[in-house]
Coordinates of C-alpha atoms in Angstrom, one line a residue:
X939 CA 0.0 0.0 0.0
X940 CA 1.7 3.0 -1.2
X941 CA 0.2 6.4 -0.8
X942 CA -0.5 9.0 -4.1
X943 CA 1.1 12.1 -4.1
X944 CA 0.1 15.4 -5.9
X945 CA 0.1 19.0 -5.8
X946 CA -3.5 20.4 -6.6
X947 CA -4.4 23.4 -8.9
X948 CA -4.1 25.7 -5.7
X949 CA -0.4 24.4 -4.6
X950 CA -1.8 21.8 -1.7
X951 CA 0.0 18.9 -1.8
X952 CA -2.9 16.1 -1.3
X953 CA -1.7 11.7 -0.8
X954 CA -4.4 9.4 -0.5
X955 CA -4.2 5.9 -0.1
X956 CA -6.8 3.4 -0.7
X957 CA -7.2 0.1 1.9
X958 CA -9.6 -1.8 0.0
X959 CA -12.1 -0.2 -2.3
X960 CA -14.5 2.3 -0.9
X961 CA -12.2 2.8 2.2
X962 CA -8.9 5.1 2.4
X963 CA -7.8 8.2 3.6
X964 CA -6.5 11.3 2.6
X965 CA -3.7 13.9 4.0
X966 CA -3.2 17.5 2.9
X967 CA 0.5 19.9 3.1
X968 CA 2.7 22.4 2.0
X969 CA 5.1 19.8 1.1
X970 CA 4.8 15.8 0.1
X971 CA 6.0 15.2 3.6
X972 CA 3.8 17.5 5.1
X973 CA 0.7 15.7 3.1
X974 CA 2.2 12.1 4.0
X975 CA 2.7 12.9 7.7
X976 CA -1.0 14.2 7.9
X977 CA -2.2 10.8 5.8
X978 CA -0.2 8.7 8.6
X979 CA -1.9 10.7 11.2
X980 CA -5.4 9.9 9.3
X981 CA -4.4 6.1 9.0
X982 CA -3.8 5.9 12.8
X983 CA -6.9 7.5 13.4
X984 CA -8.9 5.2 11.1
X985 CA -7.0 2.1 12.8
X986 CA -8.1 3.3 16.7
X987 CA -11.6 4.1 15.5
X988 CA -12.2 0.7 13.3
X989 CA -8.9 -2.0 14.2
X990 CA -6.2 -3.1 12.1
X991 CA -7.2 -3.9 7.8
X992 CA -7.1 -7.5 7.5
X993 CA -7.0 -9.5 4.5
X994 CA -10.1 -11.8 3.8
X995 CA -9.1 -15.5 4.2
X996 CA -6.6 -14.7 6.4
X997 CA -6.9 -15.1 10.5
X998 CA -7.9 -12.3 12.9
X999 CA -7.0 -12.1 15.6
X1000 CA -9.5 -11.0 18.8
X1001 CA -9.7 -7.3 20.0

C-alpha cells in the first residue's frame, strides 16, 4: 500500500491511499512530507476508531 502524491491546482500537496475499495484516507500539506505525515496521522486514526485492515481468508485475531 503506497500512498499517491500530488500538488493540486491551488499548490496543496494532497496523498491518499486506498485500503480496499471504498475505504482510504487522505492527507493535505505544504510539502509531500507534510501531506504524507497528515495521511499517517489519518491512517492511525482510522486504525483506533475501526482496528487493524485485515486481508479476507486470512486469521484475525480478537480485539
Amino acid at each position: 500500500m503506497a500512498p499517491v502524491v500530488g500538488q493540486d491546482e491551488d499548490g496543496m500537496w494532497c496523498a491518499h491511499v486506498s485500503l480496499r475499495p471504498g475505504v482510504g484516507a487522505v492527507g493535505e500539506g505544504g510539502t509531500p512530507e507534510e501531506a504524507v505525515a497528515d495521511l499517517l496521522e489519518a491512517l492511525d486514526g482510522l486504525i483506533e476508531e475501526f482496528g487493524t485492515p485485515w486481508r479476507p481468508g486470512t486469521e484475525r485475531e480478537a480485539p
